């Protein structure tokens, strides 16, 4: 073994040992007396989120409303990651792309079984991802999960029928537009709240704009709007990452 | 009962982590990491964190495995160490 590997091994063992030692201080799993359940903030979320936002799923209420900043910048992180991958891999010159296109067409014999299976699965997957997105207020799910599944349906098309097939449905400029639109939808909701005289992402004031809602239902609906924004960005960026990595950024051929 | 299930998953997790590190073929390693994510997903679901489990299944076991395999396909399949 190289000396650097021994140093690394010792470091890992010490860090792992410290982490294992620290887990002894954790409260037992499901302990009702653990600090996480007894701070004033947690008690407020648990007892008041249903009253204040009318959302039964506490996770969604905390994620999209109480900690809206966190989720907004998570979406921005996803967006920037996709842009960075595109920037690093580049797009190649057009002559290079044409040459790869020709060789790809020559060698790519697509398997009929894969294509037919994908044709069966993709509509179900897309419909289910929309359900996950729209039903996130009541059951596990929401923008991130729904968006990942919708992006995965495009990846499945690319795996079965080749990347050009998927790109003809969602092009890279189109996906970038969708990703930007998602961030804009989230940030824009926050800005509209500011323009109506409240804090950024303080949704309850939106009842002035949304018809037939009170301050509670405005938070409920605004959460759906921002989750849709998250889903747009995640869908587009998942597909962009796959398309760029599977073709070295040349957007032809692929797996 | 649930404790037995927990211990089985945790033992599998450690075993799979060691296998994923020791395998020389990176394609196999990526697929084994997919199994790792799926076991983590089971663990989250069993502990009641269904939202986290859902994300782990979709991102960890699904998309990131595909992305890693796509990257292996475009680079080298053999691990150098």
mmCIF file of C-alpha atoms in Angstrom:
data_model
loop_
_atom_site.group_PDB
_atom_site.id
_atom_site.type_symbol
_atom_site.label_atom_id
_atom_site.label_comp_id
_atom_site.label_asym_id
_atom_site.label_seq_id
_atom_site.Cartn_x
_atom_site.Cartn_y
_atom_site.Cartn_z
ATOM 1 C CA UNK A 1 0.000 0.000 0.000
ATOM 2 C CA UNK A 2 1.131 3.455 -0.882
ATOM 3 C CA UNK A 3 1.871 5.705 2.123
ATOM 4 C CA UNK A 4 -0.881 8.171 1.144
ATOM 5 C CA UNK A 5 -3.409 5.344 1.268
ATOM 6 C CA UNK A 6 -2.350 4.422 4.801
ATOM 7 C CA UNK A 7 -2.737 8.064 5.886
ATOM 8 C CA UNK A 8 -6.185 8.155 4.272
ATOM 9 C CA UNK A 9 -7.173 4.894 5.964
ATOM 10 C CA UNK A 10 -6.129 6.206 9.405
ATOM 11 C CA UNK A 11 -8.082 9.451 8.815
ATOM 12 C CA UNK A 12 -11.187 7.547 7.764
ATOM 13 C CA UNK A 13 -10.985 5.213 10.766
ATOM 14 C CA UNK A 14 -10.589 8.129 13.212
ATOM 15 C CA UNK A 15 -13.480 10.089 11.622
ATOM 16 C CA UNK A 16 -15.714 7.009 11.521
ATOM 17 C CA UNK A 17 -14.885 6.192 15.139
ATOM 18 C CA UNK A 18 -15.750 9.758 16.239
ATOM 19 C CA UNK A 19 -19.059 9.604 14.343
ATOM 20 C CA UNK A 20 -19.927 6.225 15.904
ATOM 21 C CA UNK A 21 -19.006 7.607 19.340
ATOM 22 C CA UNK A 22 -21.251 10.657 18.747
ATOM 23 C CA UNK A 23 -24.283 8.533 17.798
ATOM 24 C CA UNK A 24 -24.381 7.422 21.446
ATOM 25 C CA UNK A 25 -25.654 10.917 22.325
ATOM 26 C CA UNK A 26 -28.568 10.729 19.892
ATOM 27 C CA UNK A 27 -32.044 10.400 21.369
ATOM 28 C CA UNK A 28 -33.623 6.985 20.788
ATOM 29 C CA UNK A 29 -35.515 6.636 17.502
ATOM 30 C CA UNK A 30 -39.133 7.787 17.936
ATOM 31 C CA UNK A 31 -38.420 9.200 21.405
ATOM 32 C CA UNK A 32 -41.249 11.670 22.215
ATOM 33 C CA UNK A 33 -38.958 13.540 24.619
ATOM 34 C CA UNK A 34 -36.162 14.167 22.103
ATOM 35 C CA UNK A 35 -35.178 17.839 21.669
ATOM 36 C CA UNK A 36 -36.357 17.805 18.045
ATOM 37 C CA UNK A 37 -39.931 17.200 19.205
ATOM 38 C CA UNK A 38 -39.924 19.678 22.037
ATOM 39 C CA UNK A 39 -38.545 22.944 20.696
ATOM 40 C CA UNK A 40 -41.155 25.689 20.406
ATOM 41 C CA UNK A 41 -40.666 25.753 16.634
ATOM 42 C CA UNK A 42 -41.305 22.026 16.093
ATOM 43 C CA UNK A 43 -44.363 22.155 18.316
ATOM 44 C CA UNK A 44 -45.659 25.076 16.274
ATOM 45 C CA UNK A 45 -45.205 23.146 13.010
ATOM 46 C CA UNK A 46 -46.836 19.993 14.385
ATOM 47 C CA UNK A 47 -49.810 21.709 15.995
ATOM 48 C CA UNK A 48 -50.414 24.737 13.761
ATOM 49 C CA UNK A 49 -49.439 23.801 10.197
ATOM 50 C CA UNK A 50 -52.839 22.242 9.486
ATOM 51 C CA UNK A 51 -54.596 25.330 10.870
ATOM 52 C CA UNK A 52 -52.355 27.860 9.130
ATOM 53 C CA UNK A 53 -51.962 26.260 5.704
ATOM 54 C CA UNK A 54 -54.714 23.593 5.406
ATOM 55 C CA UNK A 55 -52.068 21.141 4.131
ATOM 56 C CA UNK A 56 -52.347 17.725 5.839
ATOM 57 C CA UNK A 57 -48.831 16.603 4.855
ATOM 58 C CA UNK A 58 -46.572 18.307 7.390
ATOM 59 C CA UNK A 59 -43.469 17.633 5.275
ATOM 60 C CA UNK A 60 -44.874 19.578 2.320
ATOM 61 C CA UNK A 61 -46.010 22.452 4.544
ATOM 62 C CA UNK A 62 -42.552 22.825 6.105
ATOM 63 C CA UNK A 63 -40.716 22.306 2.810
ATOM 64 C CA UNK A 64 -42.669 24.681 0.593
ATOM 65 C CA UNK A 65 -43.976 27.262 3.048
ATOM 66 C CA UNK A 66 -42.181 27.595 6.396
ATOM 67 C CA UNK A 67 -38.788 26.847 4.840
ATOM 68 C CA UNK A 68 -39.508 28.260 1.407
ATOM 69 C CA UNK A 69 -36.086 29.916 1.113
ATOM 70 C CA UNK A 70 -34.339 26.589 1.619
ATOM 71 C CA UNK A 71 -36.363 24.889 -1.104
ATOM 72 C CA UNK A 72 -36.021 27.825 -3.485
ATOM 73 C CA UNK A 73 -32.241 27.771 -3.298
ATOM 74 C CA UNK A 74 -32.213 23.975 -3.548
ATOM 75 C CA UNK A 75 -33.991 24.456 -6.860
ATOM 76 C CA UNK A 76 -31.402 27.058 -7.846
ATOM 77 C CA UNK A 77 -28.625 24.583 -6.926
ATOM 78 C CA UNK A 78 -30.177 21.977 -9.236
ATOM 79 C CA UNK A 79 -30.452 24.600 -11.983
ATOM 80 C CA UNK A 80 -26.835 25.735 -11.607
ATOM 81 C CA UNK A 81 -25.606 22.112 -11.519
ATOM 82 C CA UNK A 82 -27.251 21.470 -14.889
ATOM 83 C CA UNK A 83 -25.799 24.659 -16.374
ATOM 84 C CA UNK A 84 -22.347 23.771 -15.024
ATOM 85 C CA UNK A 85 -22.450 20.297 -16.598
ATOM 86 C CA UNK A 86 -23.434 21.819 -19.947
ATOM 87 C CA UNK A 87 -20.697 24.457 -19.633
ATOM 88 C CA UNK A 88 -17.964 21.937 -18.750
ATOM 89 C CA UNK A 89 -18.843 19.370 -21.412
ATOM 90 C CA UNK A 90 -19.519 21.955 -24.109
ATOM 91 C CA UNK A 91 -21.486 21.305 -27.262
ATOM 92 C CA UNK A 92 -18.722 20.349 -29.711
ATOM 93 C CA UNK A 93 -18.286 21.828 -33.173
ATOM 94 C CA UNK A 94 -21.029 21.284 -35.718
ATOM 95 C CA UNK A 95 -18.747 19.239 -38.015
ATOM 96 C CA UNK A 96 -17.790 16.946 -35.144
ATOM 97 C CA UNK A 97 -21.445 16.520 -34.263
ATOM 98 C CA UNK A 98 -22.389 15.708 -37.857
ATOM 99 C CA UNK A 99 -19.672 13.032 -38.042
ATOM 100 C CA UNK A 100 -20.871 11.415 -34.834
ATOM 101 C CA UNK A 101 -24.442 11.620 -36.062
ATOM 102 C CA UNK A 102 -23.527 9.699 -39.201
ATOM 103 C CA UNK A 103 -21.665 6.967 -37.334
ATOM 104 C CA UNK A 104 -24.461 6.755 -34.783
ATOM 105 C CA UNK A 105 -27.042 6.257 -37.501
ATOM 106 C CA UNK A 106 -24.937 3.543 -39.066
ATOM 107 C CA UNK A 107 -24.346 1.534 -35.923
ATOM 108 C CA UNK A 108 -27.466 2.087 -33.890
ATOM 109 C CA UNK A 109 -29.798 -0.807 -34.375
ATOM 110 C CA UNK A 110 -32.520 -0.141 -31.842
ATOM 111 C CA UNK A 111 -34.067 -3.116 -30.097
ATOM 112 C CA UNK A 112 -37.780 -3.397 -30.837
ATOM 113 C CA UNK A 113 -38.553 -4.934 -27.417
ATOM 114 C CA UNK A 114 -37.000 -1.962 -25.595
ATOM 115 C CA UNK A 115 -38.878 0.560 -27.728
ATOM 116 C CA UNK A 116 -42.244 -1.143 -27.288
ATOM 117 C CA UNK A 117 -41.743 -1.533 -23.523
ATOM 118 C CA UNK A 118 -40.792 2.127 -23.230
ATOM 119 C CA UNK A 119 -43.896 3.058 -25.199
ATOM 120 C CA UNK A 120 -46.001 1.216 -22.641
ATOM 121 C CA UNK A 121 -44.207 2.554 -19.559
ATOM 122 C CA UNK A 122 -43.602 6.211 -20.467
ATOM 123 C CA UNK A 123 -47.265 7.409 -20.476
ATOM 124 C CA UNK A 124 -47.955 5.648 -17.163
ATOM 125 C CA UNK A 125 -44.759 7.076 -15.648
ATOM 126 C CA UNK A 126 -45.593 10.617 -16.790
ATOM 127 C CA UNK A 127 -49.170 10.413 -15.539
ATOM 128 C CA UNK A 128 -48.016 9.029 -12.188
ATOM 129 C CA UNK A 129 -45.395 11.768 -11.824
ATOM 130 C CA UNK A 130 -48.097 14.404 -12.375
ATOM 131 C CA UNK A 131 -50.179 12.674 -9.693
ATOM 132 C CA UNK A 132 -47.201 12.693 -7.311
ATOM 133 C CA UNK A 133 -46.703 16.411 -7.980
ATOM 134 C CA UNK A 134 -50.358 17.378 -7.590
ATOM 135 C CA UNK A 135 -51.022 15.083 -4.627
ATOM 136 C CA UNK A 136 -47.963 16.171 -2.635
ATOM 137 C CA UNK A 137 -50.188 18.101 -0.212
ATOM 138 C CA UNK A 138 -51.826 14.875 0.963
ATOM 139 C CA UNK A 139 -49.330 12.056 0.415
ATOM 140 C CA UNK A 140 -45.556 11.664 0.138
ATOM 141 C CA UNK A 141 -44.242 13.368 -2.956
ATOM 142 C CA UNK A 142 -44.151 16.843 -4.410
ATOM 143 C CA UNK A 143 -42.119 18.827 -6.870
ATOM 144 C CA UNK A 144 -38.765 17.084 -6.503
ATOM 145 C CA UNK A 145 -40.080 13.523 -6.717
ATOM 146 C CA UNK A 146 -42.587 14.282 -9.468
ATOM 147 C CA UNK A 147 -39.961 16.209 -11.423
ATOM 148 C CA UNK A 148 -37.381 13.444 -11.142
ATOM 149 C CA UNK A 149 -39.917 10.895 -12.381
ATOM 150 C CA UNK A 150 -40.968 13.102 -15.283
ATOM 151 C CA UNK A 151 -37.301 13.606 -16.195
ATOM 152 C CA UNK A 152 -36.757 9.845 -15.891
ATOM 153 C CA UNK A 153 -39.472 9.249 -18.485
ATOM 154 C CA UNK A 154 -37.442 11.290 -21.010
ATOM 155 C CA UNK A 155 -34.301 9.398 -19.986
ATOM 156 C CA UNK A 156 -36.194 6.155 -20.628
ATOM 157 C CA UNK A 157 -37.080 7.351 -24.126
ATOM 158 C CA UNK A 158 -33.395 8.149 -24.697
ATOM 159 C CA UNK A 159 -32.299 4.724 -23.391
ATOM 160 C CA UNK A 160 -34.773 2.824 -25.540
ATOM 161 C CA UNK A 161 -34.953 4.857 -28.738
ATOM 162 C CA UNK A 162 -31.664 6.771 -28.726
ATOM 163 C CA UNK A 163 -30.859 10.294 -27.601
ATOM 164 C CA UNK A 164 -32.049 12.027 -30.843
ATOM 165 C CA UNK A 165 -35.455 10.447 -30.277
ATOM 166 C CA UNK A 166 -35.681 12.015 -26.814
ATOM 167 C CA UNK A 167 -34.216 15.332 -27.999
ATOM 168 C CA UNK A 168 -36.921 15.576 -30.658
ATOM 169 C CA UNK A 169 -39.428 15.613 -27.785
ATOM 170 C CA UNK A 170 -37.522 17.870 -25.380
ATOM 171 C CA UNK A 171 -34.653 19.785 -27.004
ATOM 172 C CA UNK A 172 -31.768 21.187 -24.970
ATOM 173 C CA UNK A 173 -32.806 24.853 -25.520
ATOM 174 C CA UNK A 174 -36.369 23.873 -24.642
ATOM 175 C CA UNK A 175 -35.207 22.108 -21.485
ATOM 176 C CA UNK A 176 -33.086 25.114 -20.479
ATOM 177 C CA UNK A 177 -36.109 27.353 -20.980
ATOM 178 C CA UNK A 178 -38.215 25.004 -18.826
ATOM 179 C CA UNK A 179 -35.561 24.948 -16.096
ATOM 180 C CA UNK A 180 -35.326 28.731 -16.025
ATOM 181 C CA UNK A 181 -39.105 29.012 -16.029
ATOM 182 C CA UNK A 182 -39.265 26.805 -12.938
ATOM 183 C CA UNK A 183 -36.865 29.002 -10.959
ATOM 184 C CA UNK A 184 -38.717 32.074 -12.234
ATOM 185 C CA UNK A 185 -42.058 30.654 -11.107
ATOM 186 C CA UNK A 186 -40.701 30.049 -7.603
ATOM 187 C CA UNK A 187 -38.854 33.330 -7.248
ATOM 188 C CA UNK A 188 -41.686 35.188 -8.977
ATOM 189 C CA UNK A 189 -44.212 33.926 -6.429
ATOM 190 C CA UNK A 190 -41.968 35.325 -3.718
ATOM 191 C CA UNK A 191 -41.587 38.647 -5.548
ATOM 192 C CA UNK A 192 -45.342 39.003 -6.023
ATOM 193 C CA UNK A 193 -45.727 38.570 -2.257
ATOM 194 C CA UNK A 194 -43.212 41.393 -1.781
ATOM 195 C CA UNK A 195 -45.027 43.643 -4.245
ATOM 196 C CA UNK A 196 -48.240 43.153 -2.265
ATOM 197 C CA UNK A 197 -46.444 44.504 0.797
ATOM 198 C CA UNK A 198 -45.447 41.321 2.624
ATOM 199 C CA UNK A 199 -42.159 39.501 3.131
ATOM 200 C CA UNK A 200 -40.558 37.478 0.336
ATOM 201 C CA UNK A 201 -42.363 34.105 0.001
ATOM 202 C CA UNK A 202 -45.001 35.089 2.593
ATOM 203 C CA UNK A 203 -47.802 33.505 0.612
ATOM 204 C CA UNK A 204 -50.894 34.409 2.630
ATOM 205 C CA UNK A 205 -51.160 37.836 0.972
ATOM 206 C CA UNK A 206 -51.768 36.144 -2.398
ATOM 207 C CA UNK A 207 -55.451 35.779 -1.527
ATOM 208 C CA UNK A 208 -55.819 39.230 -3.069
ATOM 209 C CA UNK A 209 -54.831 37.826 -6.468
ATOM 210 C CA UNK A 210 -56.207 34.278 -6.348
ATOM 211 C CA UNK A 211 -59.986 34.231 -6.704
ATOM 212 C CA UNK A 212 -62.190 32.694 -4.001
ATOM 213 C CA UNK A 213 -59.431 32.064 -1.439
ATOM 214 C CA UNK A 214 -58.778 33.269 2.080
ATOM 215 C CA UNK A 215 -55.373 33.752 3.670
ATOM 216 C CA UNK A 216 -55.122 30.047 4.596
ATOM 217 C CA UNK A 217 -56.058 28.650 1.186
ATOM 218 C CA UNK A 218 -53.739 31.163 -0.497
ATOM 219 C CA UNK A 219 -50.804 29.469 1.263
ATOM 220 C CA UNK A 220 -52.169 26.088 0.169
ATOM 221 C CA UNK A 221 -52.390 27.117 -3.489
ATOM 222 C CA UNK A 222 -49.102 29.027 -3.504
ATOM 223 C CA UNK A 223 -47.377 25.853 -2.282
ATOM 224 C CA UNK A 224 -48.722 24.029 -5.346
ATOM 225 C CA UNK A 225 -47.448 26.838 -7.600
ATOM 226 C CA UNK A 226 -43.918 26.690 -6.201
ATOM 227 C CA UNK A 227 -43.932 22.872 -6.317
ATOM 228 C CA UNK A 228 -44.802 23.087 -10.017
ATOM 229 C CA UNK A 229 -41.836 25.436 -10.435
ATOM 230 C CA UNK A 230 -39.565 22.942 -8.678
ATOM 231 C CA UNK A 231 -40.893 20.129 -10.881
ATOM 232 C CA UNK A 232 -40.195 22.123 -14.089
ATOM 233 C CA UNK A 233 -36.581 22.752 -13.104
ATOM 234 C CA UNK A 234 -35.894 19.223 -11.857
ATOM 235 C CA UNK A 235 -37.474 17.577 -14.936
ATOM 236 C CA UNK A 236 -35.444 19.668 -17.339
ATOM 237 C CA UNK A 237 -32.151 19.448 -15.443
ATOM 238 C CA UNK A 238 -32.351 15.654 -14.946
ATOM 239 C CA UNK A 239 -32.759 15.237 -18.690
ATOM 240 C CA UNK A 240 -30.008 17.772 -19.499
ATOM 241 C CA UNK A 241 -27.561 16.013 -17.151
ATOM 242 C CA UNK A 242 -28.302 12.632 -18.716
ATOM 243 C CA UNK A 243 -28.136 13.980 -22.283
ATOM 244 C CA UNK A 244 -24.837 15.773 -21.675
ATOM 245 C CA UNK A 245 -23.124 12.935 -19.795
ATOM 246 C CA UNK A 246 -24.258 10.108 -22.073
ATOM 247 C CA UNK A 247 -22.986 11.871 -25.206
ATOM 248 C CA UNK A 248 -19.959 13.780 -23.791
ATOM 249 C CA UNK A 249 -21.891 16.988 -24.406
ATOM 250 C CA UNK A 250 -22.260 16.364 -28.143
ATOM 251 C CA UNK A 251 -25.983 15.579 -27.874
ATOM 252 C CA UNK A 252 -25.896 12.867 -30.527
ATOM 253 C CA UNK A 253 -25.426 9.130 -30.339
ATOM 254 C CA UNK A 254 -25.502 8.547 -26.616
ATOM 255 C CA UNK A 255 -25.807 5.140 -24.997
ATOM 256 C CA UNK B 1 -39.787 -8.130 14.220
ATOM 257 C CA UNK B 2 -38.986 -4.692 12.818
ATOM 258 C CA UNK B 3 -35.639 -4.758 14.658
ATOM 259 C CA UNK B 4 -34.682 -8.002 12.874
ATOM 260 C CA UNK B 5 -35.606 -6.380 9.560
ATOM 261 C CA UNK B 6 -33.507 -3.325 10.498
ATOM 262 C CA UNK B 7 -30.449 -5.393 11.392
ATOM 263 C CA UNK B 8 -30.729 -7.414 8.156
ATOM 264 C CA UNK B 9 -30.838 -4.207 6.079
ATOM 265 C CA UNK B 10 -27.928 -2.653 7.973
ATOM 266 C CA UNK B 11 -25.754 -5.784 7.543
ATOM 267 C CA UNK B 12 -26.601 -5.847 3.826
ATOM 268 C CA UNK B 13 -25.749 -2.129 3.582
ATOM 269 C CA UNK B 14 -22.267 -2.620 5.026
ATOM 270 C CA UNK B 15 -21.638 -5.692 2.866
ATOM 271 C CA UNK B 16 -22.803 -3.927 -0.303
ATOM 272 C CA UNK B 17 -20.740 -0.820 0.466
ATOM 273 C CA UNK B 18 -17.601 -2.977 0.799
ATOM 274 C CA UNK B 19 -18.418 -4.896 -2.409
ATOM 275 C CA UNK B 20 -19.027 -1.646 -4.344
ATOM 276 C CA UNK B 21 -15.614 -0.377 -3.238
ATOM 277 C CA UNK B 22 -13.711 -3.585 -3.990
ATOM 278 C CA UNK B 23 -15.190 -4.368 -7.423
ATOM 279 C CA UNK B 24 -12.808 -3.406 -10.249
ATOM 280 C CA UNK B 25 -15.503 -3.138 -12.927
ATOM 281 C CA UNK B 26 -17.049 0.340 -12.570
ATOM 282 C CA UNK B 27 -20.249 -0.678 -14.393
ATOM 283 C CA UNK B 28 -20.877 -3.376 -11.772
ATOM 284 C CA UNK B 29 -19.953 -0.891 -9.047
ATOM 285 C CA UNK B 30 -22.572 1.600 -10.303
ATOM 286 C CA UNK B 31 -25.239 -1.091 -10.307
ATOM 287 C CA UNK B 32 -24.278 -2.216 -6.789
ATOM 288 C CA UNK B 33 -24.620 1.410 -5.624
ATOM 289 C CA UNK B 34 -28.162 1.276 -7.041
ATOM 290 C CA UNK B 35 -28.847 -1.658 -4.695
ATOM 291 C CA UNK B 36 -27.337 0.366 -1.846
ATOM 292 C CA UNK B 37 -29.746 3.239 -2.569
ATOM 293 C CA UNK B 38 -32.677 0.863 -2.704
ATOM 294 C CA UNK B 39 -31.792 -0.600 0.714
ATOM 295 C CA UNK B 40 -31.475 2.940 2.121
ATOM 296 C CA UNK B 41 -34.927 3.608 0.677
ATOM 297 C CA UNK B 42 -36.308 0.570 2.538
ATOM 298 C CA UNK B 43 -34.665 1.797 5.734
ATOM 299 C CA UNK B 44 -36.184 5.305 5.408
ATOM 300 C CA UNK B 45 -39.631 3.875 4.652
ATOM 301 C CA UNK B 46 -39.417 1.542 7.633
ATOM 302 C CA UNK B 47 -38.483 4.471 9.928
ATOM 303 C CA UNK B 48 -41.534 6.443 8.772
ATOM 304 C CA UNK B 49 -39.721 9.020 6.592
ATOM 305 C CA UNK B 50 -41.740 8.149 3.501
ATOM 306 C CA UNK B 51 -40.961 11.409 1.677
ATOM 307 C CA UNK B 52 -37.221 10.797 2.026
ATOM 308 C CA UNK B 53 -37.688 7.170 0.959
ATOM 309 C CA UNK B 54 -39.533 8.289 -2.149
ATOM 310 C CA UNK B 55 -36.768 10.735 -3.084
ATOM 311 C CA UNK B 56 -34.097 8.113 -2.425
ATOM 312 C CA UNK B 57 -35.896 5.605 -4.675
ATOM 313 C CA UNK B 58 -36.418 8.095 -7.511
ATOM 314 C CA UNK B 59 -33.071 9.939 -7.377
ATOM 315 C CA UNK B 60 -30.691 7.460 -5.732
ATOM 316 C CA UNK B 61 -31.788 4.120 -7.119
ATOM 317 C CA UNK B 62 -33.243 5.450 -10.371
ATOM 318 C CA UNK B 63 -31.748 8.458 -12.085
ATOM 319 C CA UNK B 64 -28.301 8.620 -10.470
ATOM 320 C CA UNK B 65 -27.609 4.966 -11.347
ATOM 321 C CA UNK B 66 -28.487 5.684 -14.981
ATOM 322 C CA UNK B 67 -26.307 8.817 -14.955
ATOM 323 C CA UNK B 68 -23.368 6.926 -13.450
ATOM 324 C CA UNK B 69 -23.721 4.142 -16.028
ATOM 325 C CA UNK B 70 -23.863 6.745 -18.817
ATOM 326 C CA UNK B 71 -20.649 8.295 -17.461
ATOM 327 C CA UNK B 72 -18.898 4.905 -17.174
ATOM 328 C CA UNK B 73 -19.929 4.140 -20.756
ATOM 329 C CA UNK B 74 -18.315 7.359 -21.985
ATOM 330 C CA UNK B 75 -15.110 7.087 -19.904
ATOM 331 C CA UNK B 76 -13.308 3.946 -18.773
ATOM 332 C CA UNK B 77 -14.875 0.823 -17.391
ATOM 333 C CA UNK B 78 -11.865 -0.352 -15.379
ATOM 334 C CA UNK B 79 -10.939 1.118 -12.024
ATOM 335 C CA UNK B 80 -7.261 2.087 -11.845
ATOM 336 C CA UNK B 81 -6.823 1.164 -8.156
#
